[in-house]
PDB file of C-alpha atoms in Angstrom:
ATOM      1  CA  MET A   1      87.923  81.017 100.807  1.00  0.00           C
ATOM      2  CA  LYS A   2      89.902  78.519  99.384  1.00  0.00           C
ATOM      3  CA  LEU A   3      93.931  79.921  98.744  1.00  0.00           C
ATOM      4  CA  ALA A   4      96.417  77.979  96.974  1.00  0.00           C
ATOM      5  CA  VAL A   5     100.180  79.022  96.439  1.00  0.00           C
ATOM      6  CA  ILE A   6     101.519  78.542  93.064  1.00  0.00           C
ATOM      7  CA  ILE A   7     105.884  78.479  92.768  1.00  0.00           C
ATOM      8  CA  ALA A   8     107.250  78.212  89.160  1.00  0.00           C
ATOM      9  CA  THR A   9     110.917  77.181  89.829  1.00  0.00           C
ATOM     10  CA  PHE A  10     113.897  76.874  87.861  1.00  0.00           C
ATOM     11  CA  GLY A  11     117.564  75.887  89.305  1.00  0.00           C
ATOM     12  CA  ARG A  12     116.959  77.143  92.642  1.00  0.00           C
ATOM     13  CA  LYS A  13     116.243  73.709  94.366  1.00  0.00           C
ATOM     14  CA  GLU A  14     118.055  75.223  98.064  1.00  0.00           C
ATOM     15  CA  GLN A  15     116.422  78.239  98.023  1.00  0.00           C
ATOM     16  CA  LEU A  16     113.029  76.777  97.296  1.00  0.00           C
ATOM     17  CA  ALA A  17     113.149  74.643 100.374  1.00  0.00           C
ATOM     18  CA  HIS A  18     113.619  77.618 102.705  1.00  0.00           C
ATOM     19  CA  LEU A  19     110.772  78.766 100.950  1.00  0.00           C
ATOM     20  CA  ILE A  20     108.633  76.034 101.577  1.00  0.00           C
ATOM     21  CA  GLU A  21     109.674  75.637 104.982  1.00  0.00           C
ATOM     22  CA  HIS A  22     109.108  79.445 105.803  1.00  0.00           C
ATOM     23  CA  LEU A  23     105.457  79.240 104.441  1.00  0.00           C
ATOM     24  CA  ALA A  24     104.592  76.666 107.026  1.00  0.00           C
ATOM     25  CA  ARG A  25     104.621  79.918 109.546  1.00  0.00           C
ATOM     26  CA  GLN A  26     102.115  81.642 107.777  1.00  0.00           C
ATOM     27  CA  GLU A  27      99.118  82.974 110.099  1.00  0.00           C
ATOM     28  CA  ARG A  28      96.861  81.768 107.365  1.00  0.00           C
ATOM     29  CA  LEU A  29      98.329  78.816 105.544  1.00  0.00           C
ATOM     30  CA  PRO A  30      97.867  77.786 102.173  1.00  0.00           C
ATOM     31  CA  ASP A  31      95.341  75.391 101.505  1.00  0.00           C
ATOM     32  CA  GLU A  32      97.776  73.700  98.895  1.00  0.00           C
ATOM     33  CA  VAL A  33     101.275  74.683  97.478  1.00  0.00           C
ATOM     34  CA  LEU A  34     101.557  74.019  93.993  1.00  0.00           C
ATOM     35  CA  LEU A  35     105.373  73.611  92.526  1.00  0.00           C
ATOM     36  CA  SER A  36     105.518  73.990  88.482  1.00  0.00           C
ATOM     37  CA  ALA A  37     109.123  72.951  87.233  1.00  0.00           C
ATOM     38  CA  PRO A  38     110.524  71.510  84.207  1.00  0.00           C
ATOM     39  CA  ASP A  39     111.859  68.263  85.911  1.00  0.00           C
ATOM     40  CA  GLU A  40     112.231  66.696  89.090  1.00  0.00           C
ATOM     41  CA  SER A  41     115.928  68.040  89.188  1.00  0.00           C
ATOM     42  CA  HIS A  42     114.600  71.372  90.324  1.00  0.00           C
ATOM     43  CA  VAL A  43     112.593  70.210  93.158  1.00  0.00           C
ATOM     44  CA  GLN A  44     112.798  67.532  96.030  1.00  0.00           C
ATOM     45  CA  VAL A  45     111.008  66.002  98.304  1.00  0.00           C
ATOM     46  CA  TYR A  46     109.552  68.214 100.999  1.00  0.00           C
ATOM     47  CA  GLU A  47     108.371  67.474 104.328  1.00  0.00           C
ATOM     48  CA  THR A  48     105.588  69.200 106.142  1.00  0.00           C
ATOM     49  CA  ARG A  49     102.081  68.538 107.593  1.00  0.00           C
ATOM     50  CA  LYS A  50     101.152  72.267 107.819  1.00  0.00           C
ATOM     51  CA  PHE A  51      99.311  72.233 104.014  1.00  0.00           C
ATOM     52  CA  PRO A  52      99.503  69.637 100.769  1.00  0.00           C
ATOM     53  CA  ILE A  53     102.286  69.976  98.382  1.00  0.00           C
ATOM     54  CA  SER A  54     101.769  69.380  94.717  1.00  0.00           C
ATOM     55  CA  ILE A  55     104.472  69.101  91.729  1.00  0.00           C
ATOM     56  CA  VAL A  56     103.804  69.610  87.854  1.00  0.00           C
ATOM     57  CA  LEU A  57     106.559  68.821  85.821  1.00  0.00           C
ATOM     58  CA  GLY A  58     106.871  69.510  82.225  1.00  0.00           C
ATOM     59  CA  ARG A  59     107.067  72.802  80.640  1.00  0.00           C
ATOM     60  CA  PHE A  60     109.805  75.194  80.706  1.00  0.00           C
ATOM     61  CA  GLY A  61     109.824  78.857  80.975  1.00  0.00           C
ATOM     62  CA  LEU A  62     107.814  81.190  83.174  1.00  0.00           C
ATOM     63  CA  CYS A  63     104.615  81.854  81.434  1.00  0.00           C
ATOM     64  CA  ALA A  64     104.968  78.041  80.469  1.00  0.00           C
ATOM     65  CA  GLN A  65     105.184  76.683  84.204  1.00  0.00           C
ATOM     66  CA  ARG A  66     102.516  78.904  85.401  1.00  0.00           C
ATOM     67  CA  ASN A  67     100.016  77.951  83.025  1.00  0.00           C
ATOM     68  CA  GLN A  68     100.453  74.123  83.633  1.00  0.00           C
ATOM     69  CA  ALA A  69     100.098  75.162  87.216  1.00  0.00           C
ATOM     70  CA  LEU A  70      96.399  77.177  86.521  1.00  0.00           C
ATOM     71  CA  ASP A  71      95.593  73.941  84.604  1.00  0.00           C
ATOM     72  CA  GLN A  72      96.236  71.754  87.488  1.00  0.00           C
ATOM     73  CA  ILE A  73      94.036  73.972  90.548  1.00  0.00           C
ATOM     74  CA  LEU A  74      91.974  76.648  88.333  1.00  0.00           C
ATOM     75  CA  GLU A  75      88.578  75.222  89.448  1.00  0.00           C
ATOM     76  CA  ARG A  76      89.176  74.258  92.600  1.00  0.00           C
ATOM     77  CA  PHE A  77      90.288  77.624  94.470  1.00  0.00           C
ATOM     78  CA  ASP A  78      88.759  81.446  95.139  1.00  0.00           C
ATOM     79  CA  VAL A  79      92.409  82.888  95.433  1.00  0.00           C
ATOM     80  CA  ILE A  80      95.531  82.308  93.849  1.00  0.00           C
ATOM     81  CA  THR A  81      98.939  83.551  95.296  1.00  0.00           C
ATOM     82  CA  PHE A  82     101.935  83.479  92.941  1.00  0.00           C
ATOM     83  CA  PHE A  83     105.021  83.572  94.444  1.00  0.00           C
ATOM     84  CA  ASP A  84     108.580  83.614  93.087  1.00  0.00           C
ATOM     85  CA  ASP A  85     110.937  80.875  94.204  1.00  0.00           C
ATOM     86  CA  ASP A  86     113.051  83.757  95.887  1.00  0.00           C
ATOM     87  CA  PHE A  87     110.742  85.741  97.548  1.00  0.00           C
ATOM     88  CA  ILE A  88     109.960  85.754 101.515  1.00  0.00           C
ATOM     89  CA  PRO A  89     106.516  86.818 102.296  1.00  0.00           C
ATOM     90  CA  GLU A  90     105.866  88.529 105.813  1.00  0.00           C
ATOM     91  CA  ASP A  91     104.097  85.961 108.198  1.00  0.00           C
ATOM     92  CA  ASP A  92     101.049  87.678 108.029  1.00  0.00           C
ATOM     93  CA  TYR A  93     100.907  87.503 104.088  1.00  0.00           C
ATOM     94  CA  LEU A  94      98.181  85.315 103.249  1.00  0.00           C
ATOM     95  CA  ARG A  95      96.217  86.186 106.328  1.00  0.00           C
ATOM     96  CA  LEU A  96      95.982  89.459 104.586  1.00  0.00           C
ATOM     97  CA  VAL A  97      95.194  88.753 101.164  1.00  0.00           C
ATOM     98  CA  GLU A  98      92.294  86.417 102.175  1.00  0.00           C
ATOM     99  CA  GLN A  99      91.213  89.569 104.398  1.00  0.00           C
ATOM    100  CA  ALA A 100      91.296  91.943 101.313  1.00  0.00           C
ATOM    101  CA  PHE A 101      89.653  89.572  98.953  1.00  0.00           C
ATOM    102  CA  LEU A 102      86.687  89.122 101.393  1.00  0.00           C
ATOM    103  CA  GLU A 103      86.292  92.694 101.942  1.00  0.00           C
ATOM    104  CA  HIS A 104      86.872  94.137  98.627  1.00  0.00           C
ATOM    105  CA  LEU A 105      84.516  92.073  95.998  1.00  0.00           C
ATOM    106  CA  ASP A 106      85.605  94.605  93.411  1.00  0.00           C
ATOM    107  CA  TRP A 107      89.487  93.869  93.616  1.00  0.00           C
ATOM    108  CA  ALA A 108      90.707  91.222  90.881  1.00  0.00           C
ATOM    109  CA  VAL A 109      94.370  91.371  91.856  1.00  0.00           C
ATOM    110  CA  VAL A 110      96.106  92.300  94.717  1.00  0.00           C
ATOM    111  CA  MET A 111     100.037  92.757  94.946  1.00  0.00           C
ATOM    112  CA  GLY A 112     102.355  93.137  98.128  1.00  0.00           C
ATOM    113  CA  HIS A 113     104.795  95.999  99.031  1.00  0.00           C
ATOM    114  CA  VAL A 114     108.435  94.689  98.389  1.00  0.00           C
ATOM    115  CA  VAL A 115     110.474  95.887 101.233  1.00  0.00           C
ATOM    116  CA  LYS A 116     113.769  95.641  99.371  1.00  0.00           C
ATOM    117  CA  ASP A 117     114.392  94.241  96.097  1.00  0.00           C
ATOM    118  CA  GLY A 118     117.275  92.369  95.548  1.00  0.00           C
ATOM    119  CA  ALA A 119     116.709  92.246  91.729  1.00  0.00           C
ATOM    120  CA  ARG A 120     117.904  95.906  91.766  1.00  0.00           C
ATOM    121  CA  THR A 121     121.347  95.113  93.578  1.00  0.00           C
ATOM    122  CA  ALA A 122     123.597  92.309  93.560  1.00  0.00           C
ATOM    123  CA  GLY A 123     120.982  90.360  95.272  1.00  0.00           C
ATOM    124  CA  LEU A 124     120.120  89.203  98.829  1.00  0.00           C
ATOM    125  CA  SER A 125     121.165  85.878 100.568  1.00  0.00           C
ATOM    126  CA  TRP A 126     118.312  83.993 102.661  1.00  0.00           C
ATOM    127  CA  ALA A 127     119.595  85.238 105.639  1.00  0.00           C
ATOM    128  CA  GLU A 128     119.729  88.747 104.646  1.00  0.00           C
ATOM    129  CA  GLY A 129     116.406  88.785 103.378  1.00  0.00           C
ATOM    130  CA  LEU A 130     115.205  87.387 106.469  1.00  0.00           C
ATOM    131  CA  GLN A 131     117.101  90.491 108.779  1.00  0.00           C
ATOM    132  CA  VAL A 132     115.676  92.660 106.221  1.00  0.00           C
ATOM    133  CA  LEU A 133     111.785  91.606 107.114  1.00  0.00           C
ATOM    134  CA  ALA A 134     112.722  91.698 110.503  1.00  0.00           C
ATOM    135  CA  ALA A 135     114.398  94.900 110.587  1.00  0.00           C
ATOM    136  CA  GLU A 136     110.778  96.542 108.320  1.00  0.00           C
ATOM    137  CA  ARG A 137     108.242  94.923 111.073  1.00  0.00           C
ATOM    138  CA  ALA A 138     108.252  98.005 113.210  1.00  0.00           C
ATOM    139  CA  ASN A 139     107.676 100.503 109.711  1.00  0.00           C
ATOM    140  CA  ILE A 140     104.346  98.585 109.104  1.00  0.00           C
ATOM    141  CA  PRO A 141     101.339 101.337 108.536  1.00  0.00           C
ATOM    142  CA  VAL A 142      98.596 100.948 110.695  1.00  0.00           C
ATOM    143  CA  GLU A 143      96.183 102.158 107.976  1.00  0.00           C
ATOM    144  CA  PRO A 144      96.846 100.414 104.630  1.00  0.00           C
ATOM    145  CA  LYS A 145      97.763 102.455 101.484  1.00  0.00           C
ATOM    146  CA  ILE A 146      96.001 101.277  98.413  1.00  0.00           C
ATOM    147  CA  VAL A 147      97.261 102.004  94.933  1.00  0.00           C
ATOM    148  CA  ASP A 148      95.510 101.295  91.613  1.00  0.00           C
ATOM    149  CA  HIS A 149      97.885  99.907  89.254  1.00  0.00           C
ATOM    150  CA  VAL A 150      97.993  98.808  85.525  1.00  0.00           C
ATOM    151  CA  GLY A 151      99.398  95.310  86.299  1.00  0.00           C
ATOM    152  CA  ALA A 152     100.989  93.433  89.196  1.00  0.00           C
ATOM    153  CA  TYR A 153     104.757  92.642  90.232  1.00  0.00           C
ATOM    154  CA  GLY A 154     104.839  88.848  89.304  1.00  0.00           C
ATOM    155  CA  CYS A 155     107.248  87.996  92.301  1.00  0.00           C
ATOM    156  CA  ASN A 156     104.312  88.407  94.816  1.00  0.00           C
ATOM    157  CA  MET A 157     100.696  88.820  93.275  1.00  0.00           C
ATOM    158  CA  SER A 158      96.959  87.117  94.228  1.00  0.00           C
ATOM    159  CA  ILE A 159      94.481  86.655  91.655  1.00  0.00           C
ATOM    160  CA  ARG A 160      90.761  86.315  92.144  1.00  0.00           C
ATOM    161  CA  MET A 161      90.249  82.952  90.027  1.00  0.00           C
ATOM    162  CA  LYS A 162      86.810  83.452  89.289  1.00  0.00           C
ATOM    163  CA  PHE A 163      87.919  86.334  86.729  1.00  0.00           C
ATOM    164  CA  VAL A 164      90.602  83.995  85.114  1.00  0.00           C
ATOM    165  CA  GLY A 165      88.555  82.094  82.918  1.00  0.00           C
ATOM    166  CA  ASP A 166      90.317  80.878  79.748  1.00  0.00           C
ATOM    167  CA  LEU A 167      92.950  83.837  80.443  1.00  0.00           C
ATOM    168  CA  ARG A 168      96.571  82.280  80.538  1.00  0.00           C
ATOM    169  CA  PHE A 169     100.040  83.764  80.642  1.00  0.00           C
ATOM    170  CA  ASP A 170     101.418  84.517  77.429  1.00  0.00           C
ATOM    171  CA  GLU A 171     103.805  81.803  75.881  1.00  0.00           C
ATOM    172  CA  ARG A 172     105.061  83.800  73.130  1.00  0.00           C
ATOM    173  CA  LEU A 173     106.922  85.576  76.362  1.00  0.00           C
ATOM    174  CA  VAL A 174     109.624  82.506  76.588  1.00  0.00           C
ATOM    175  CA  LEU A 175     112.124  81.740  79.244  1.00  0.00           C
ATOM    176  CA  TYR A 176     112.132  84.457  81.883  1.00  0.00           C
ATOM    177  CA  GLY A 177     108.915  86.211  80.459  1.00  0.00           C
ATOM    178  CA  TRP A 178     109.778  89.811  81.430  1.00  0.00           C
ATOM    179  CA  GLN A 179     106.106  91.555  81.606  1.00  0.00           C
ATOM    180  CA  GLU A 180     104.656  88.669  81.431  1.00  0.00           C
ATOM    181  CA  ASP A 181     102.814  89.542  84.929  1.00  0.00           C
ATOM    182  CA  ILE A 182     101.674  93.012  83.600  1.00  0.00           C
ATOM    183  CA  ASP A 183     100.396  91.504  80.484  1.00  0.00           C
ATOM    184  CA  PHE A 184      98.347  88.870  82.227  1.00  0.00           C
ATOM    185  CA  THR A 185      97.003  91.253  85.211  1.00  0.00           C
ATOM    186  CA  SER A 186      96.280  93.992  83.245  1.00  0.00           C
ATOM    187  CA  GLN A 187      93.712  91.875  81.336  1.00  0.00           C
ATOM    188  CA  LEU A 188      91.844  91.694  84.634  1.00  0.00           C
ATOM    189  CA  ARG A 189      91.468  95.385  84.800  1.00  0.00           C
ATOM    190  CA  ARG A 190      87.874  94.793  83.025  1.00  0.00           C
ATOM    191  CA  PHE A 191      86.601  92.638  85.774  1.00  0.00           C
ATOM    192  CA  GLY A 192      87.748  94.599  89.092  1.00  0.00           C
ATOM    193  CA  ARG A 193      90.900  96.729  90.387  1.00  0.00           C
ATOM    194  CA  VAL A 194      94.477  96.182  90.317  1.00  0.00           C
ATOM    195  CA  ILE A 195      95.555  96.685  93.676  1.00  0.00           C
ATOM    196  CA  GLY A 196      98.869  97.081  95.715  1.00  0.00           C
ATOM    197  CA  LEU A 197      98.303  96.955  99.267  1.00  0.00           C
ATOM    198  CA  SER A 198     100.963  98.542 101.722  1.00  0.00           C
ATOM    199  CA  THR A 199     100.185  95.953 104.426  1.00  0.00           C
ATOM    200  CA  LEU A 200     101.138  93.019 102.497  1.00  0.00           C
ATOM    201  CA  ARG A 201     104.911  92.869 102.770  1.00  0.00           C
ATOM    202  CA  GLY A 202     107.805  90.686 101.958  1.00  0.00           C
ATOM    203  CA  VAL A 203     111.551  90.923 100.512  1.00  0.00           C
ATOM    204  CA  HIS A 204     112.175  89.710  96.964  1.00  0.00           C
ATOM    205  CA  LEU A 205     116.093  88.448  97.188  1.00  0.00           C
ATOM    206  CA  GLY A 206     116.724  89.196  93.626  1.00  0.00           C
ATOM    207  CA  LEU A 207     118.861  85.597  93.090  1.00  0.00           C
ATOM    208  CA  LYS A 208     120.907  85.622  89.681  1.00  0.00           C
ATOM    209  CA  THR A 209     120.568  82.178  89.424  1.00  0.00           C
ATOM    210  CA  GLY A 210     118.111  80.952  87.122  1.00  0.00           C
ATOM    211  CA  ARG A 211     117.717  83.698  84.976  1.00  0.00           C
ATOM    212  CA  VAL A 212     118.426  84.596  81.467  1.00  0.00           C
ATOM    213  CA  SER A 213     121.611  85.893  79.800  1.00  0.00           C
ATOM    214  CA  GLY A 214     122.233  89.830  79.405  1.00  0.00           C
ATOM    215  CA  GLU A 215     122.079  90.088  75.625  1.00  0.00           C
ATOM    216  CA  ARG A 216     118.476  87.815  75.824  1.00  0.00           C
ATOM    217  CA  PHE A 217     117.043  89.953  78.863  1.00  0.00           C
ATOM    218  CA  GLY A 218     118.195  93.087  76.684  1.00  0.00           C
ATOM    219  CA  TYR A 219     116.243  91.881  73.752  1.00  0.00           C
ATOM    220  CA  SER A 220     113.227  91.422  75.778  1.00  0.00           C
ATOM    221  CA  GLN A 221     113.648  94.847  77.620  1.00  0.00           C
ATOM    222  CA  VAL A 222     112.391  96.495  73.783  1.00  0.00           C
ATOM    223  CA  ALA A 223     110.602  93.509  71.956  1.00  0.00           C
ATOM    224  CA  ASN A 224     108.246  92.366  74.674  1.00  0.00           C
ATOM    225  CA  PRO A 225     107.018  96.163  75.209  1.00  0.00           C
ATOM    226  CA  ILE A 226     106.369  96.708  71.765  1.00  0.00           C
ATOM    227  CA  TYR A 227     104.682  93.230  71.860  1.00  0.00           C
ATOM    228  CA  LEU A 228     102.536  93.852  74.213  1.00  0.00           C
ATOM    229  CA  ILE A 229     101.576  97.664  73.313  1.00  0.00           C
ATOM    230  CA  ARG A 230     100.687  95.889  69.603  1.00  0.00           C
ATOM    231  CA  LYS A 231      98.606  93.122  71.454  1.00  0.00           C
ATOM    232  CA  GLY A 232      96.437  95.764  73.387  1.00  0.00           C
ATOM    233  CA  SER A 233      97.383  94.489  76.842  1.00  0.00           C
ATOM    234  CA  VAL A 234      99.510  96.853  78.052  1.00  0.00           C
ATOM    235  CA  PRO A 235      99.039 101.183  77.604  1.00  0.00           C
ATOM    236  CA  ALA A 236     101.886 102.680  75.670  1.00  0.00           C
ATOM    237  CA  SER A 237     102.079 105.243  78.311  1.00  0.00           C
ATOM    238  CA  PHE A 238     102.840 102.339  80.753  1.00  0.00           C
ATOM    239  CA  ALA A 239     105.378 100.396  78.417  1.00  0.00           C
ATOM    240  CA  LEU A 240     107.281 102.968  76.254  1.00  0.00           C
ATOM    241  CA  PRO A 241     108.792 105.019  79.444  1.00  0.00           C
ATOM    242  CA  LEU A 242     109.710 101.681  80.926  1.00  0.00           C
ATOM    243  CA  MET A 243     111.541 100.663  77.538  1.00  0.00           C
ATOM    244  CA  GLY A 244     113.087 103.931  77.488  1.00  0.00           C
ATOM    245  CA  ARG A 245     114.255 104.089  81.314  1.00  0.00           C
ATOM    246  CA  ASN A 246     115.988 100.869  80.456  1.00  0.00           C
ATOM    247  CA  LEU A 247     117.817 101.607  77.272  1.00  0.00           C
ATOM    248  CA  ALA A 248     118.714 104.691  78.886  1.00  0.00           C
ATOM    249  CA  ALA A 249     120.328 102.987  82.291  1.00  0.00           C
ATOM    250  CA  ASN A 250     121.992 100.170  79.664  1.00  0.00           C
ATOM    251  CA  LEU A 251     123.743 102.865  77.404  1.00  0.00           C
ATOM    252  CA  VAL A 252     125.137 105.095  80.572  1.00  0.00           C
ATOM    253  CA  ARG A 253     125.978 102.464  83.181  1.00  0.00           C
ATOM    254  CA  SER A 254     127.685 100.295  80.178  1.00  0.00           C
ATOM    255  CA  LEU A 255     130.803 102.655  80.274  1.00  0.00           C
ATOM    256  CA  TRP A 256     130.967 101.829  84.289  1.00  0.00           C
ATOM    257  CA  PRO A 257     128.810  98.622  84.635  1.00  0.00           C
ATOM    258  CA  GLU A 258     127.608  97.370  87.772  1.00  0.00           C
ATOM    259  CA  PRO A 259     129.359  93.637  88.804  1.00  0.00           C
ATOM    260  CA  TYR A 260     126.144  91.814  89.050  1.00  0.00           C
ATOM    261  CA  ILE A 261     124.576  93.622  85.666  1.00  0.00           C
ATOM    262  CA  ASP A 262     125.530  92.030  82.421  1.00  0.00           C
ATOM    263  CA  ARG A 263     124.930  96.163  81.070  1.00  0.00           C
ATOM    264  CA  ARG A 264     126.737  95.633  77.845  1.00  0.00           C
ATOM    265  CA  GLY A 265     125.145  92.218  76.977  1.00  0.00           C
ATOM    266  CA  ARG A 266     121.750  93.989  77.636  1.00  0.00           C
ATOM    267  CA  LEU A 267     122.531  96.820  75.626  1.00  0.00           C
ATOM    268  CA  ARG A 268     123.431  94.572  72.727  1.00  0.00           C
ATOM    269  CA  GLY A 269     120.072  93.113  72.696  1.00  0.00           C
ATOM    270  CA  ASN A 270     118.382  96.424  73.108  1.00  0.00           C
ATOM    271  CA  LEU A 271     119.897  97.227  69.998  1.00  0.00           C
ATOM    272  CA  MET A 272     119.236  94.003  68.086  1.00  0.00           C
ATOM    273  CA  ALA A 273     115.853  94.308  69.294  1.00  0.00           C
ATOM    274  CA  LEU A 274     115.446  98.152  67.963  1.00  0.00           C
ATOM    275  CA  ALA A 275     116.958  96.940  64.228  1.00  0.00           C
ATOM    276  CA  HIS A 276     114.283  94.041  64.538  1.00  0.00           C
ATOM    277  CA  LEU A 277     111.699  96.763  65.222  1.00  0.00           C
ATOM    278  CA  LEU A 278     112.714  99.113  62.544  1.00  0.00           C
ATOM    279  CA  SER A 279     112.569  96.170  59.997  1.00  0.00           C
ATOM    280  CA  GLY A 280     109.124  95.297  61.106  1.00  0.00           C
ATOM    281  CA  ARG A 281     109.649  92.008  63.052  1.00  0.00           C
ATOM    282  CA  ILE A 282     108.591  91.724  66.678  1.00  0.00           C
ATOM    283  CA  GLU A 283     108.923  88.647  67.695  1.00  0.00           C
ATOM    284  CA  PRO A 284     109.593  87.908  71.559  1.00  0.00           C
ATOM    285  CA  GLU A 285     110.391  84.358  71.082  1.00  0.00           C
ATOM    286  CA  TYR A 286     113.728  85.378  69.027  1.00  0.00           C
ATOM    287  CA  ILE A 287     115.611  85.240  72.285  1.00  0.00           C
ATOM    288  CA  GLN A 288     115.645  81.497  72.024  1.00  0.00           C
ATOM    289  CA  LYS A 289     117.992  82.194  68.839  1.00  0.00           C
ATOM    290  CA  ILE A 290     120.437  84.106  70.798  1.00  0.00           C
ATOM    291  CA  ALA A 291     123.582  82.791  72.991  1.00  0.00           C
ATOM    292  CA  ALA A 292     122.621  81.581  76.437  1.00  0.00           C
TER     293      ALA A 292
END
């Protein structure tokens, strides 16, 4: 089985260098790592003899960057693993991914268990992420817990490539994307199961650099779920509760916002998107017209 890793990156050159170095510790090395960035300012020269590294430049936005990477290697690999540039996988991650796809031919998508997600907090440093991962090794389950999902969390997800075909990430979900991972992987359920596997483990640092403004993100929190419901790729039973939870959180916490989240900006974006929705306007790409 041939396995590649794709990392779409933006504004995190130092973090990306840590991740490339860390991937050399994998028990099952990737057959290739492909980095996708808008231009050369987001990457550097990486020195490793453990696996080949390719760099593709020219597209901006998470969906566009992932698509240009897919176009480069689609026909050459059996499985592709997507890592965010601020995700730290356990050293056995890729070995267990390969084992999962070899043993379960009906699995289309496999995602791992995020033992700590810095996206929900102020974020973690690289050193803190490694400490969390080391501390969690004693808690790895002997028997894996297997859970079916509507779609996969894009910070770490692996795809059986024979099912992809012409499917691509939806580039109307511009910039940071948000729910682009659920949209893409949920469409693969017609070919096989979308699985969460508890023995696949890693830490998502949740770095705040390279992300969109609070107002832009808040707009996407409303516009993107409604767009995906209308598109038919994500069920309303998943998207509407997600949208409702975010609206409620932004409304309540805007009174006493966390220092690391622009709750008031997100709430303004939520309300702008709701106003557009009431007027019949659903345009995820509108966030490009909102100030960065």
